[in-house]
């Protein structure tokens, strides 16, 4: 009662302004307690102590997942007999059962949740949460649902609809098979990972709950009272976060668990990989082919062959090199020179490592003995004996990463001299669930239940801490790619990938649903084995279920569709596969797999989609800086920015790149079109520049996915009005994300694409050296030397003013001057005048003239005005004004038809003339009624002697073809015809 009396005593001062955290609010009931720390006005820390009154210590402990532990307390705090108020929350605590009821003062004083302590049985404690009208739940972790043969991979869906989240065994993080709904094996094995943060979304209400527990957990959301189960936990500790919307909640969560460092810039590029490059010659051949076919490339990942695992196995060697972390110089001779040579050619290397260390290593077990001497392995509980593992990686010990001293010894004496000091770019931590474990092992932080779910988190931390410790010697940014982890992994420079996924689009679709959940959980850099690790038949004889009816599985089609998606959504962009990688593999486990986009699938399309990614590197990299500074997601789920639009609830087959670019995934083999949903606002098609305005959201039907004129599968992409997109110059000479070029030439210009809006907008371009950390603070948070450039667009009378502000900040190697190209969209039939800093700019002849060295002037390309400022100091302000004059007659566009009209039920089959708005592009807006048989055709001369319809209802028109049906009911439609490709679109507006 002592703490409760203290809370009651605070009533003597009814409203308090706090500069520090107030005394915890404690309620004892029976033999249990509820303890609440008030960390901020919108953040409380809850502990349900299931079996003990809190008489003494009331501080709530944190796990390794939590970063921030120095909150300054609420601005306002008013405790009372039944609870307390902050500036944003009204919290009451039931003295009979410890239940907490929370009202959101900034959300119309609406009750968001009642959270009660719960004891489910002798094994499971936890909390019970009353669902008060929430319609969607996000976060919680990575899993791969059972595949429904009739539905393929379930790309869309959130956890409330699914009934909850759990991992399939009793330890939490695990590695398990993907199955069909009847339990049959579906062709792959992937990690199931706990990231126990829950975002609950209702109508005009939302909140987040973070279960700060390293134990196995289970979220049953199928009942009115949600069950949060926490295995073998004496207490259940939760953070409750309040916020105006999902971006506010995630920002608070990222502050709590740590924002990601700025990743090395090369991590945004393409990295080739397979299981496994067996020697330097095989890797060199892969790089040579990519370069010959003009693919940009930033690096390669080396699987287990690099340290001799395959070589030792194939030669029946008694020495198993698992854990040696040293190049096998029979296959990879003179590694120091080779790594330096590759680096000089702008190619980085990332090497794989595992947590298992063989007793029979190539160095007579030196690494094993060193770690054993530092007490660095999992032990048989109650003894000092290292637990012995005997799996495919030989007789080994498993490193105990919770032993900080041993982890530091491993980094400084094994990883650093053998990998980092050679110039290797990063680290690939594999098998980190952990894949193999012993439930009766003990570790520095407790038994296996204490350790399992933080194993890869602590492993990642050991790498990061090593770079911090050795920063004065080497300022290289720490970077690793992990197969496992949990909340907080991101703050150690970690990208996660979804494991040994199947070479099938149904598996890819589930990956992109997992990507939605992982973004909410704080993971900004998430990727897949593009093309799939396992490309083999499953137990049902299938290789895929996400296939258009009437077609069949094609490895080429599957790969190129996946690659097209990943070129937008995966960081890093990493093709990978099991190229008969396991020594001794035979039959269905020995599949010869191509992974390079220069060797499989639609190579022309692969190249086009990859170059598109590289063009946008300045945009992605600026988003990476915003993730570091503000906790904003780099790639966000649609519900994140549009939570009030329930059409987007659980929608994972569309995503946002930053706040401005919307992409819609390619989900099905040989599917020609898909529908795309645009939420409220004005949008432009990124590829065709067509504009769409919508007040309440709009579905664009039958958007083409295969673009014959480009010979590629093209991901439908849309950009918000007002978007400012910085870009880099990319062509056949481009080598990497830094714009290094094969011929040694330079293209340092900044390219900025600006999409019109009737409202002002801005974007900040962030630039740095892309490779180093300038310093770390006392909390090991990195700091960088950064240049920031603000870019604005402001509507003016009959045009726009676009300003590239003076750059602020500097870094080694920063350009002091450069040319700037601004691309702005106008009506294609308008004329334009352009000024720079008040002086008229010259209209140039063509793009060749525009791209000449130091060029200054502008050109009009269809509906795009492209302006170059000439080479200018980055410290100079560049103000461009574009004014337009509407073309009145005969605007001079090319076309294959002398005229076109729409004739249909809308005008009783008379003619409504179409307008030629760009080369070969005709457009008209017409209204149709509510009849079920609204139809139209295109007519050239107004007398039907030359008319076009559509025989296949596929968006392609034929001479004298069938009437075209209107499918979306009464309303106004924008009809666009492209007379150079015999295609058309019909969009309800």
PDB file of C-alpha atoms in Angstrom, residues 496-694:
ATOM      1  CA  UNK A 496      16.022  -8.020 -42.763  1.00  0.00           C
ATOM      2  CA  UNK A 497      15.220 -10.505 -45.475  1.00  0.00           C
ATOM      3  CA  UNK A 498      12.391 -13.009 -45.414  1.00  0.00           C
ATOM      4  CA  UNK A 499      14.463 -16.185 -45.575  1.00  0.00           C
ATOM      5  CA  UNK A 500      14.496 -19.210 -47.867  1.00  0.00           C
ATOM      6  CA  UNK A 501      11.359 -18.270 -49.728  1.00  0.00           C
ATOM      7  CA  UNK A 502       9.906 -20.307 -52.599  1.00  0.00           C
ATOM      8  CA  UNK A 503      10.419 -19.376 -56.254  1.00  0.00           C
ATOM      9  CA  UNK A 504       6.705 -18.668 -56.660  1.00  0.00           C
ATOM     10  CA  UNK A 505       4.591 -15.547 -56.727  1.00  0.00           C
ATOM     11  CA  UNK A 506       2.243 -16.870 -54.040  1.00  0.00           C
ATOM     12  CA  UNK A 507       5.230 -16.838 -51.665  1.00  0.00           C
ATOM     13  CA  UNK A 508       6.293 -13.413 -52.949  1.00  0.00           C
ATOM     14  CA  UNK A 509       2.805 -12.068 -52.240  1.00  0.00           C
ATOM     15  CA  UNK A 510       2.985 -13.229 -48.630  1.00  0.00           C
ATOM     16  CA  UNK A 511       6.400 -11.592 -48.379  1.00  0.00           C
ATOM     17  CA  UNK A 512       4.866  -8.254 -49.339  1.00  0.00           C
ATOM     18  CA  UNK A 513       2.146  -8.685 -46.724  1.00  0.00           C
ATOM     19  CA  UNK A 514       4.904  -9.351 -44.189  1.00  0.00           C
ATOM     20  CA  UNK A 515       6.660  -6.219 -45.457  1.00  0.00           C
ATOM     21  CA  UNK A 516       3.578  -4.202 -44.468  1.00  0.00           C
ATOM     22  CA  UNK A 517       3.671  -5.569 -40.919  1.00  0.00           C
ATOM     23  CA  UNK A 518       7.430  -5.180 -40.594  1.00  0.00           C
ATOM     24  CA  UNK A 519       7.251  -1.524 -41.647  1.00  0.00           C
ATOM     25  CA  UNK A 520       4.853  -0.889 -38.775  1.00  0.00           C
ATOM     26  CA  UNK A 521       7.274  -2.769 -36.502  1.00  0.00           C
ATOM     27  CA  UNK A 522      10.122  -0.400 -37.389  1.00  0.00           C
ATOM     28  CA  UNK A 523      11.930  -2.276 -40.166  1.00  0.00           C
ATOM     29  CA  UNK A 524      12.532   0.131 -43.045  1.00  0.00           C
ATOM     30  CA  UNK A 525      14.948  -2.045 -45.008  1.00  0.00           C
ATOM     31  CA  UNK A 526      13.319  -5.343 -45.900  1.00  0.00           C
ATOM     32  CA  UNK A 527      13.948  -7.625 -48.842  1.00  0.00           C
ATOM     33  CA  UNK A 528      13.456 -11.060 -50.329  1.00  0.00           C
ATOM     34  CA  UNK A 529      15.450 -13.643 -52.225  1.00  0.00           C
ATOM     35  CA  UNK A 530      14.291 -12.215 -55.570  1.00  0.00           C
ATOM     36  CA  UNK A 531      13.176 -15.094 -57.765  1.00  0.00           C
ATOM     37  CA  UNK A 532      12.936 -17.362 -54.740  1.00  0.00           C
ATOM     38  CA  UNK A 533      15.483 -19.530 -52.945  1.00  0.00           C
ATOM     39  CA  UNK A 534      13.683 -22.809 -53.673  1.00  0.00           C
ATOM     40  CA  UNK A 535      12.471 -23.183 -57.268  1.00  0.00           C
ATOM     41  CA  UNK A 536      11.108 -26.690 -57.077  1.00  0.00           C
ATOM     42  CA  UNK A 537       7.873 -28.651 -56.967  1.00  0.00           C
ATOM     43  CA  UNK A 538       6.031 -28.884 -53.674  1.00  0.00           C
ATOM     44  CA  UNK A 539       4.132 -31.818 -52.171  1.00  0.00           C
ATOM     45  CA  UNK A 540       1.176 -31.146 -54.462  1.00  0.00           C
ATOM     46  CA  UNK A 541       3.253 -31.037 -57.623  1.00  0.00           C
ATOM     47  CA  UNK A 542       2.889 -27.256 -57.928  1.00  0.00           C
ATOM     48  CA  UNK A 543       5.505 -24.614 -58.508  1.00  0.00           C
ATOM     49  CA  UNK A 544       3.061 -21.730 -57.989  1.00  0.00           C
ATOM     50  CA  UNK A 545      -0.626 -21.017 -57.418  1.00  0.00           C
ATOM     51  CA  UNK A 546      -0.598 -17.298 -58.320  1.00  0.00           C
ATOM     52  CA  UNK A 547      -1.063 -17.955 -62.034  1.00  0.00           C
ATOM     53  CA  UNK A 548      -3.615 -16.515 -64.434  1.00  0.00           C
ATOM     54  CA  UNK A 549      -6.147 -19.232 -65.425  1.00  0.00           C
ATOM     55  CA  UNK A 550      -5.351 -20.840 -68.747  1.00  0.00           C
ATOM     56  CA  UNK A 551      -1.609 -20.282 -68.402  1.00  0.00           C
ATOM     57  CA  UNK A 552       1.104 -22.152 -66.509  1.00  0.00           C
ATOM     58  CA  UNK A 553       4.209 -21.728 -64.419  1.00  0.00           C
ATOM     59  CA  UNK A 554       7.116 -19.977 -66.102  1.00  0.00           C
ATOM     60  CA  UNK A 555      10.342 -19.420 -64.196  1.00  0.00           C
ATOM     61  CA  UNK A 556      11.209 -16.556 -66.546  1.00  0.00           C
ATOM     62  CA  UNK A 557       7.855 -14.835 -66.011  1.00  0.00           C
ATOM     63  CA  UNK A 558       7.969 -15.420 -62.259  1.00  0.00           C
ATOM     64  CA  UNK A 559      11.481 -13.972 -61.971  1.00  0.00           C
ATOM     65  CA  UNK A 560      10.866 -10.837 -64.034  1.00  0.00           C
ATOM     66  CA  UNK A 561       7.603  -9.978 -62.266  1.00  0.00           C
ATOM     67  CA  UNK A 562       9.313 -10.393 -58.900  1.00  0.00           C
ATOM     68  CA  UNK A 563      12.307  -8.357 -60.039  1.00  0.00           C
ATOM     69  CA  UNK A 564      10.006  -5.567 -61.276  1.00  0.00           C
ATOM     70  CA  UNK A 565       8.318  -5.364 -57.853  1.00  0.00           C
ATOM     71  CA  UNK A 566      11.578  -5.568 -55.949  1.00  0.00           C
ATOM     72  CA  UNK A 567      13.101  -2.774 -58.022  1.00  0.00           C
ATOM     73  CA  UNK A 568      10.598  -0.538 -56.220  1.00  0.00           C
ATOM     74  CA  UNK A 569      10.179  -2.248 -52.859  1.00  0.00           C
ATOM     75  CA  UNK A 570      13.249  -4.254 -51.756  1.00  0.00           C
ATOM     76  CA  UNK A 571      16.212  -2.747 -49.900  1.00  0.00           C
ATOM     77  CA  UNK A 572      18.698  -4.057 -50.775  1.00  0.00           C
ATOM     78  CA  UNK A 573      17.702  -5.247 -54.240  1.00  0.00           C
ATOM     79  CA  UNK A 574      19.089  -8.786 -54.033  1.00  0.00           C
ATOM     80  CA  UNK A 575      18.405 -11.679 -56.417  1.00  0.00           C
ATOM     81  CA  UNK A 576      19.296 -14.974 -54.708  1.00  0.00           C
ATOM     82  CA  UNK A 577      18.616 -18.661 -55.079  1.00  0.00           C
ATOM     83  CA  UNK A 578      19.756 -22.159 -54.234  1.00  0.00           C
ATOM     84  CA  UNK A 579      21.969 -22.926 -57.188  1.00  0.00           C
ATOM     85  CA  UNK A 580      22.496 -26.511 -56.034  1.00  0.00           C
ATOM     86  CA  UNK A 581      24.399 -24.904 -53.219  1.00  0.00           C
ATOM     87  CA  UNK A 582      24.433 -27.643 -50.585  1.00  0.00           C
ATOM     88  CA  UNK A 583      27.223 -30.162 -51.147  1.00  0.00           C
ATOM     89  CA  UNK A 584      25.823 -33.589 -51.850  1.00  0.00           C
ATOM     90  CA  UNK A 585      22.379 -32.264 -52.812  1.00  0.00           C
ATOM     91  CA  UNK A 586      20.550 -34.381 -55.375  1.00  0.00           C
ATOM     92  CA  UNK A 587      17.192 -34.574 -57.118  1.00  0.00           C
ATOM     93  CA  UNK A 588      14.606 -31.984 -56.108  1.00  0.00           C
ATOM     94  CA  UNK A 589      17.118 -30.286 -53.782  1.00  0.00           C
ATOM     95  CA  UNK A 590      19.688 -29.733 -56.545  1.00  0.00           C
ATOM     96  CA  UNK A 591      18.143 -27.138 -58.828  1.00  0.00           C
ATOM     97  CA  UNK A 592      20.385 -25.196 -61.182  1.00  0.00           C
ATOM     98  CA  UNK A 593      19.171 -21.641 -60.620  1.00  0.00           C
ATOM     99  CA  UNK A 594      20.115 -18.457 -62.409  1.00  0.00           C
ATOM    100  CA  UNK A 595      19.880 -15.374 -60.212  1.00  0.00           C
ATOM    101  CA  UNK A 596      21.442 -12.602 -62.282  1.00  0.00           C
ATOM    102  CA  UNK A 597      18.856 -10.429 -64.093  1.00  0.00           C
ATOM    103  CA  UNK A 598      21.184 -10.457 -67.099  1.00  0.00           C
ATOM    104  CA  UNK A 599      20.700 -14.217 -67.477  1.00  0.00           C
ATOM    105  CA  UNK A 600      17.064 -15.038 -66.701  1.00  0.00           C
ATOM    106  CA  UNK A 601      13.617 -13.751 -67.568  1.00  0.00           C
ATOM    107  CA  UNK A 602      12.898 -10.754 -69.756  1.00  0.00           C
ATOM    108  CA  UNK A 603      16.388  -9.255 -69.726  1.00  0.00           C
ATOM    109  CA  UNK A 604      15.345  -6.042 -71.497  1.00  0.00           C
ATOM    110  CA  UNK A 605      12.570  -5.537 -68.963  1.00  0.00           C
ATOM    111  CA  UNK A 606      14.848  -6.390 -66.040  1.00  0.00           C
ATOM    112  CA  UNK A 607      17.308  -3.735 -67.212  1.00  0.00           C
ATOM    113  CA  UNK A 608      14.602  -1.106 -67.665  1.00  0.00           C
ATOM    114  CA  UNK A 609      13.164  -1.735 -64.196  1.00  0.00           C
ATOM    115  CA  UNK A 610      16.621  -1.669 -62.615  1.00  0.00           C
ATOM    116  CA  UNK A 611      17.597   1.619 -64.262  1.00  0.00           C
ATOM    117  CA  UNK A 612      14.347   3.107 -63.003  1.00  0.00           C
ATOM    118  CA  UNK A 613      15.431   2.160 -59.450  1.00  0.00           C
ATOM    119  CA  UNK A 614      18.847   3.753 -59.918  1.00  0.00           C
ATOM    120  CA  UNK A 615      17.337   6.974 -61.301  1.00  0.00           C
ATOM    121  CA  UNK A 616      15.493   7.367 -58.007  1.00  0.00           C
ATOM    122  CA  UNK A 617      18.470   6.762 -55.681  1.00  0.00           C
ATOM    123  CA  UNK A 618      18.572  10.442 -54.535  1.00  0.00           C
ATOM    124  CA  UNK A 619      14.903  10.168 -53.553  1.00  0.00           C
ATOM    125  CA  UNK A 620      15.368   6.866 -51.677  1.00  0.00           C
ATOM    126  CA  UNK A 621      18.510   8.148 -49.971  1.00  0.00           C
ATOM    127  CA  UNK A 622      16.754  11.301 -48.794  1.00  0.00           C
ATOM    128  CA  UNK A 623      14.022   9.072 -47.357  1.00  0.00           C
ATOM    129  CA  UNK A 624      16.731   7.099 -45.539  1.00  0.00           C
ATOM    130  CA  UNK A 625      17.886  10.316 -43.873  1.00  0.00           C
ATOM    131  CA  UNK A 626      14.297  11.104 -42.857  1.00  0.00           C
ATOM    132  CA  UNK A 627      13.967   7.626 -41.351  1.00  0.00           C
ATOM    133  CA  UNK A 628      17.091   8.334 -39.278  1.00  0.00           C
ATOM    134  CA  UNK A 629      16.054  11.865 -38.259  1.00  0.00           C
ATOM    135  CA  UNK A 630      12.301  11.520 -37.787  1.00  0.00           C
ATOM    136  CA  UNK A 631      11.398   7.838 -37.761  1.00  0.00           C
ATOM    137  CA  UNK A 632       9.439   8.102 -41.029  1.00  0.00           C
ATOM    138  CA  UNK A 633       9.082   4.882 -43.022  1.00  0.00           C
ATOM    139  CA  UNK A 634      11.008   4.615 -46.285  1.00  0.00           C
ATOM    140  CA  UNK A 635       8.417   2.291 -47.803  1.00  0.00           C
ATOM    141  CA  UNK A 636       5.032   2.588 -46.126  1.00  0.00           C
ATOM    142  CA  UNK A 637       1.872   0.492 -46.297  1.00  0.00           C
ATOM    143  CA  UNK A 638      -1.103   2.295 -47.832  1.00  0.00           C
ATOM    144  CA  UNK A 639      -3.103   2.285 -44.544  1.00  0.00           C
ATOM    145  CA  UNK A 640      -0.223   4.097 -42.850  1.00  0.00           C
ATOM    146  CA  UNK A 641      -0.954   7.397 -44.601  1.00  0.00           C
ATOM    147  CA  UNK A 642      -4.644   6.729 -45.362  1.00  0.00           C
ATOM    148  CA  UNK A 643      -5.981   4.998 -42.250  1.00  0.00           C
ATOM    149  CA  UNK A 644      -9.441   6.592 -42.557  1.00  0.00           C
ATOM    150  CA  UNK A 645      -9.994   5.034 -45.986  1.00  0.00           C
ATOM    151  CA  UNK A 646     -11.203   1.539 -45.110  1.00  0.00           C
ATOM    152  CA  UNK A 647     -10.862   0.478 -48.746  1.00  0.00           C
ATOM    153  CA  UNK A 648      -7.148   0.367 -47.933  1.00  0.00           C
ATOM    154  CA  UNK A 649      -7.478  -1.626 -44.708  1.00  0.00           C
ATOM    155  CA  UNK A 650      -4.987  -4.471 -44.907  1.00  0.00           C
ATOM    156  CA  UNK A 651      -4.015  -3.565 -48.462  1.00  0.00           C
ATOM    157  CA  UNK A 652      -0.453  -4.745 -49.008  1.00  0.00           C
ATOM    158  CA  UNK A 653      -0.398  -5.087 -52.806  1.00  0.00           C
ATOM    159  CA  UNK A 654      -0.018  -1.305 -53.022  1.00  0.00           C
ATOM    160  CA  UNK A 655       2.623   0.648 -51.127  1.00  0.00           C
ATOM    161  CA  UNK A 656       3.946   4.174 -50.765  1.00  0.00           C
ATOM    162  CA  UNK A 657       7.588   5.069 -51.410  1.00  0.00           C
ATOM    163  CA  UNK A 658       7.873   7.960 -49.002  1.00  0.00           C
ATOM    164  CA  UNK A 659       4.737  10.083 -48.960  1.00  0.00           C
ATOM    165  CA  UNK A 660       4.564  10.756 -52.684  1.00  0.00           C
ATOM    166  CA  UNK A 661       4.943   7.641 -54.854  1.00  0.00           C
ATOM    167  CA  UNK A 662       2.309   4.887 -54.956  1.00  0.00           C
ATOM    168  CA  UNK A 663       3.156   1.507 -56.516  1.00  0.00           C
ATOM    169  CA  UNK A 664       0.849  -1.443 -57.201  1.00  0.00           C
ATOM    170  CA  UNK A 665       2.517  -4.864 -57.212  1.00  0.00           C
ATOM    171  CA  UNK A 666       2.470  -7.444 -59.980  1.00  0.00           C
ATOM    172  CA  UNK A 667       0.967 -10.434 -58.165  1.00  0.00           C
ATOM    173  CA  UNK A 668       0.018 -13.071 -60.749  1.00  0.00           C
ATOM    174  CA  UNK A 669       1.874 -14.788 -63.567  1.00  0.00           C
ATOM    175  CA  UNK A 670       0.685 -13.792 -67.068  1.00  0.00           C
ATOM    176  CA  UNK A 671      -1.974 -11.411 -65.775  1.00  0.00           C
ATOM    177  CA  UNK A 672      -2.398  -8.617 -68.335  1.00  0.00           C
ATOM    178  CA  UNK A 673      -4.058  -5.979 -66.153  1.00  0.00           C
ATOM    179  CA  UNK A 674      -4.937  -5.164 -62.570  1.00  0.00           C
ATOM    180  CA  UNK A 675      -7.094  -2.636 -60.772  1.00  0.00           C
ATOM    181  CA  UNK A 676      -5.355   0.161 -58.860  1.00  0.00           C
ATOM    182  CA  UNK A 677      -6.963   2.179 -56.071  1.00  0.00           C
ATOM    183  CA  UNK A 678      -6.037   5.842 -55.675  1.00  0.00           C
ATOM    184  CA  UNK A 679      -7.011   7.476 -52.367  1.00  0.00           C
ATOM    185  CA  UNK A 680      -8.339  10.997 -51.997  1.00  0.00           C
ATOM    186  CA  UNK A 681      -6.351  13.654 -53.814  1.00  0.00           C
ATOM    187  CA  UNK A 682      -4.827  14.429 -57.194  1.00  0.00           C
ATOM    188  CA  UNK A 683      -2.497  11.871 -58.746  1.00  0.00           C
ATOM    189  CA  UNK A 684      -0.376  11.532 -61.862  1.00  0.00           C
ATOM    190  CA  UNK A 685       0.526   8.310 -63.639  1.00  0.00           C
ATOM    191  CA  UNK A 686       4.310   8.227 -63.192  1.00  0.00           C
ATOM    192  CA  UNK A 687       4.813   6.652 -66.614  1.00  0.00           C
ATOM    193  CA  UNK A 688       2.133   8.251 -68.844  1.00  0.00           C
ATOM    194  CA  UNK A 689       1.619  11.506 -66.854  1.00  0.00           C
ATOM    195  CA  UNK A 690      -2.174  11.158 -67.034  1.00  0.00           C
ATOM    196  CA  UNK A 691      -3.871  13.003 -64.156  1.00  0.00           C
ATOM    197  CA  UNK A 692      -6.597  11.689 -61.830  1.00  0.00           C
ATOM    198  CA  UNK A 693      -8.595  13.753 -59.345  1.00  0.00           C
ATOM    199  CA  UNK A 694     -10.661  12.047 -56.677  1.00  0.00           C
TER     200      UNK A 694
END
